[in-house]
mmCIF file of C-alpha atoms in Angstrom:
data_model
loop_
_atom_site.group_PDB
_atom_site.id
_atom_site.type_symbol
_atom_site.label_atom_id
_atom_site.label_comp_id
_atom_site.label_asym_id
_atom_site.label_seq_id
_atom_site.Cartn_x
_atom_site.Cartn_y
_atom_site.Cartn_z
ATOM 1 C CA UNK A 1244 -2.728 -3.142 18.603
ATOM 2 C CA UNK A 1245 -1.561 -0.664 22.199
ATOM 3 C CA UNK A 1246 0.890 -1.762 25.005
ATOM 4 C CA UNK A 1247 -1.554 -2.082 28.363
ATOM 5 C CA UNK A 1248 0.003 0.735 30.846
ATOM 6 C CA UNK A 1249 -0.526 -1.231 33.578
ATOM 7 C CA UNK A 1250 1.399 -4.400 31.897
ATOM 8 C CA UNK A 1251 3.403 -3.022 28.544
ATOM 9 C CA UNK A 1252 4.093 -7.289 27.607
ATOM 10 C CA UNK A 1253 -0.258 -6.804 26.976
ATOM 11 C CA UNK A 1254 -1.839 -5.866 24.353
ATOM 12 C CA UNK A 1255 -4.763 -3.363 23.589
ATOM 13 C CA UNK A 1256 -7.221 -3.685 20.912
ATOM 14 C CA UNK A 1257 -7.362 -0.030 19.715
ATOM 15 C CA UNK A 1258 -9.898 -0.495 16.145
ATOM 16 C CA UNK A 1259 -10.513 -3.059 13.684
ATOM 17 C CA UNK A 1260 -11.620 -2.215 10.397
ATOM 18 C CA UNK A 1261 -12.603 -4.974 7.811
ATOM 19 C CA UNK A 1262 -11.420 -4.339 4.803
ATOM 20 C CA UNK A 1263 -12.644 -7.936 2.952
ATOM 21 C CA UNK A 1264 -10.423 -8.653 -0.435
ATOM 22 C CA UNK A 1265 -9.512 -5.290 -1.191
ATOM 23 C CA UNK A 1266 -6.329 -5.761 1.220
ATOM 24 C CA UNK A 1267 -4.565 -8.769 -0.048
ATOM 25 C CA UNK A 1268 -0.866 -6.941 -1.089
ATOM 26 C CA UNK A 1269 -0.286 -4.553 2.011
ATOM 27 C CA UNK A 1270 2.818 -2.857 1.626
ATOM 28 C CA UNK A 1271 2.970 0.495 4.191
ATOM 29 C CA UNK A 1272 1.163 2.582 6.537
ATOM 30 C CA UNK A 1273 1.449 5.223 8.776
ATOM 31 C CA UNK A 1274 1.482 5.849 11.796
ATOM 32 C CA UNK A 1275 0.535 9.750 13.658
ATOM 33 C CA UNK A 1276 0.411 11.335 16.810
ATOM 34 C CA UNK A 1277 -3.462 10.190 17.651
ATOM 35 C CA UNK A 1278 -3.851 8.122 14.606
ATOM 36 C CA UNK A 1279 -2.953 5.336 12.175
ATOM 37 C CA UNK A 1280 -3.369 5.187 8.207
ATOM 38 C CA UNK A 1281 -3.619 2.140 5.978
ATOM 39 C CA UNK A 1282 -3.750 2.451 2.563
ATOM 40 C CA UNK A 1283 -5.135 -0.632 0.075
ATOM 41 C CA UNK A 1284 -4.439 0.273 -3.071
ATOM 42 C CA UNK A 1285 -5.230 -2.222 -6.150
ATOM 43 C CA UNK A 1286 -2.332 -4.745 -6.471
ATOM 44 C CA UNK A 1287 -3.532 -8.033 -4.869
ATOM 45 C CA UNK A 1288 -1.646 -12.125 -5.273
ATOM 46 C CA UNK A 1289 -2.561 -14.276 -7.214
ATOM 47 C CA UNK A 1290 -2.162 -17.483 -4.851
ATOM 48 C CA UNK A 1291 -1.786 -20.233 -8.474
ATOM 49 C CA UNK A 1292 1.019 -17.982 -10.851
ATOM 50 C CA UNK A 1293 3.148 -17.189 -6.710
ATOM 51 C CA UNK A 1294 2.645 -20.703 -6.680
ATOM 52 C CA UNK A 1295 3.042 -21.742 -10.100
ATOM 53 C CA UNK A 1296 7.041 -20.224 -10.531
ATOM 54 C CA UNK A 1297 8.050 -21.047 -6.709
ATOM 55 C CA UNK A 1298 8.227 -16.947 -6.722
ATOM 56 C CA UNK A 1299 6.079 -14.679 -4.526
ATOM 57 C CA UNK A 1300 6.700 -11.108 -6.647
ATOM 58 C CA UNK A 1301 5.301 -13.093 -9.745
ATOM 59 C CA UNK A 1302 2.039 -13.304 -8.108
ATOM 60 C CA UNK A 1303 1.869 -9.585 -7.411
ATOM 61 C CA UNK A 1304 -0.591 -7.789 -10.399
ATOM 62 C CA UNK A 1305 -2.851 -4.138 -10.144
ATOM 63 C CA UNK A 1306 -5.511 -5.393 -10.523
ATOM 64 C CA UNK A 1307 -8.531 -2.673 -11.100
ATOM 65 C CA UNK A 1308 -10.677 -5.388 -12.561
ATOM 66 C CA UNK A 1309 -11.328 -5.889 -8.797
ATOM 67 C CA UNK A 1310 -10.767 -2.345 -7.157
ATOM 68 C CA UNK A 1311 -10.629 0.745 -9.595
ATOM 69 C CA UNK A 1312 -9.324 2.940 -6.848
ATOM 70 C CA UNK A 1313 -7.490 3.301 -4.179
ATOM 71 C CA UNK A 1314 -8.781 3.137 -0.726
ATOM 72 C CA UNK A 1315 -7.354 4.321 2.997
ATOM 73 C CA UNK A 1316 -7.762 3.719 6.879
ATOM 74 C CA UNK A 1317 -8.076 5.971 9.173
ATOM 75 C CA UNK A 1318 -7.958 3.878 12.787
ATOM 76 C CA UNK A 1319 -7.718 6.246 15.878
ATOM 77 C CA UNK A 1320 -5.423 5.473 18.335
ATOM 78 C CA UNK A 1321 -7.388 5.855 21.161
ATOM 79 C CA UNK A 1322 -10.385 3.177 22.453
ATOM 80 C CA UNK A 1323 -12.622 5.371 23.222
ATOM 81 C CA UNK A 1324 -11.918 7.943 20.595
ATOM 82 C CA UNK A 1325 -14.755 8.136 17.344
ATOM 83 C CA UNK A 1326 -14.981 4.820 14.383
ATOM 84 C CA UNK A 1327 -12.259 3.909 11.975
ATOM 85 C CA UNK A 1328 -13.214 6.119 8.393
ATOM 86 C CA UNK A 1329 -12.705 5.336 4.956
ATOM 87 C CA UNK A 1330 -11.714 7.670 2.186
ATOM 88 C CA UNK A 1331 -12.164 6.462 -1.368
ATOM 89 C CA UNK A 1332 -9.768 8.278 -4.077
ATOM 90 C CA UNK A 1333 -8.447 7.709 -7.261
ATOM 91 C CA UNK A 1334 -6.068 4.600 -8.277
ATOM 92 C CA UNK A 1335 -2.730 4.557 -6.474
ATOM 93 C CA UNK A 1336 -0.015 2.450 -5.927
ATOM 94 C CA UNK A 1337 2.383 2.930 -2.822
ATOM 95 C CA UNK A 1338 5.190 2.214 -2.329
ATOM 96 C CA UNK A 1339 6.394 3.270 1.134
ATOM 97 C CA UNK A 1340 4.742 6.646 3.523
ATOM 98 C CA UNK A 1341 7.325 9.330 3.452
ATOM 99 C CA UNK A 1342 4.975 11.043 6.668
ATOM 100 C CA UNK A 1343 1.875 11.927 7.164
ATOM 101 C CA UNK A 1344 0.044 14.583 10.093
ATOM 102 C CA UNK A 1345 -2.633 16.805 10.196
ATOM 103 C CA UNK A 1346 -3.061 20.177 9.255
ATOM 104 C CA UNK A 1347 -6.145 21.580 11.421
ATOM 105 C CA UNK A 1348 -8.677 19.268 10.021
ATOM 106 C CA UNK A 1349 -6.900 18.034 6.669
ATOM 107 C CA UNK A 1350 -5.140 14.390 6.830
ATOM 108 C CA UNK A 1351 -1.510 15.007 4.885
ATOM 109 C CA UNK A 1352 -0.015 12.051 3.455
ATOM 110 C CA UNK A 1353 3.451 12.205 1.737
ATOM 111 C CA UNK A 1354 4.748 8.782 0.167
ATOM 112 C CA UNK A 1355 6.495 7.394 -2.753
ATOM 113 C CA UNK A 1356 4.577 6.062 -5.034
ATOM 114 C CA UNK A 1357 2.414 6.063 -8.644
ATOM 115 C CA UNK A 1358 -0.999 5.602 -10.209
ATOM 116 C CA UNK A 1359 -2.222 2.744 -10.176
ATOM 117 C CA UNK A 1360 -2.522 0.841 -14.250
ATOM 118 C CA UNK A 1361 -5.749 0.960 -15.926
ATOM 119 C CA UNK A 1362 -5.693 -2.542 -16.564
ATOM 120 C CA UNK A 1363 -4.444 -5.722 -14.959
ATOM 121 C CA UNK A 1364 -0.489 -5.352 -15.737
ATOM 122 C CA UNK A 1365 2.031 -7.239 -13.495
ATOM 123 C CA UNK A 1366 3.343 -5.407 -10.474
ATOM 124 C CA UNK A 1367 5.876 -2.644 -10.399
ATOM 125 C CA UNK A 1368 7.494 -4.928 -7.868
ATOM 126 C CA UNK A 1369 8.487 -7.487 -10.376
ATOM 127 C CA UNK A 1370 11.298 -4.665 -10.689
ATOM 128 C CA UNK A 1371 12.810 -6.374 -8.157
ATOM 129 C CA UNK A 1372 13.202 -9.632 -10.249
ATOM 130 C CA UNK A 1373 16.870 -10.160 -10.335
ATOM 131 C CA UNK A 1374 16.571 -12.121 -14.098
ATOM 132 C CA UNK A 1375 15.370 -8.558 -14.878
ATOM 133 C CA UNK A 1376 18.006 -7.034 -12.710
ATOM 134 C CA UNK A 1377 20.987 -8.913 -14.320
ATOM 135 C CA UNK A 1378 19.603 -7.505 -18.177
ATOM 136 C CA UNK A 1379 21.940 -4.625 -19.321
ATOM 137 C CA UNK A 1380 21.471 -1.562 -18.732
ATOM 138 C CA UNK A 1381 18.676 -0.152 -21.079
ATOM 139 C CA UNK A 1382 16.427 -3.028 -20.584
ATOM 140 C CA UNK A 1383 16.184 -2.221 -17.204
ATOM 141 C CA UNK A 1384 15.867 1.237 -18.286
ATOM 142 C CA UNK A 1385 13.363 0.586 -19.834
ATOM 143 C CA UNK A 1386 11.768 -1.490 -17.280
ATOM 144 C CA UNK A 1387 11.870 1.142 -15.521
ATOM 145 C CA UNK A 1388 10.045 4.367 -17.886
ATOM 146 C CA UNK A 1389 7.522 2.094 -18.282
ATOM 147 C CA UNK A 1390 6.658 1.532 -15.295
ATOM 148 C CA UNK A 1391 6.963 4.470 -13.111
ATOM 149 C CA UNK A 1392 7.650 7.550 -15.491
ATOM 150 C CA UNK A 1393 5.229 7.024 -17.691
ATOM 151 C CA UNK A 1394 2.612 7.462 -14.688
ATOM 152 C CA UNK A 1395 3.366 10.319 -12.914
#
C-alpha cells in the first residue's frame, strides 16, 4: 500500500502477491526506492504445537519437507509498473534484511541469516526460548554453534 497523495489518511493498493501456504512465518522484508522485496523461507507455524505448549515459539519449525527452497517476491511500488515477480533460490532462513538495492539490472539483497536445515527441525527462534537463555553458558553456546555456525 501507499498513501494516497490527495488524502494521506487513505491507502492506495500498489500490488498483491499470492503466496499460498508458503509464507506462514514472515519476519523481515525490504523496501527499495522502486520496489518491495518479501522473503518466503521454509519456516512454518504449527498451530497445534504452539497452542499445546502455550508458547508460539514452540510451534515455529523449519520444514524443508514442505518447501525445499526460499522464494523471493519483488513488488513494484508503482501500480502502473510491471506485475510482481518471484524467484526460487536455494533454501535459506532470513533473520533480518540489512539492505536491498539495484545494481543496474541486478537486485542485491544483504541479510542476516543462514542456510536452511536439510531436515524438519525446530526453528532458530528456539535460541530465544527463556529456558534455553537461562541455561549455563556452555549449553547456550552449543545451541548457537549447532544452529548458526555449522550452517554458514
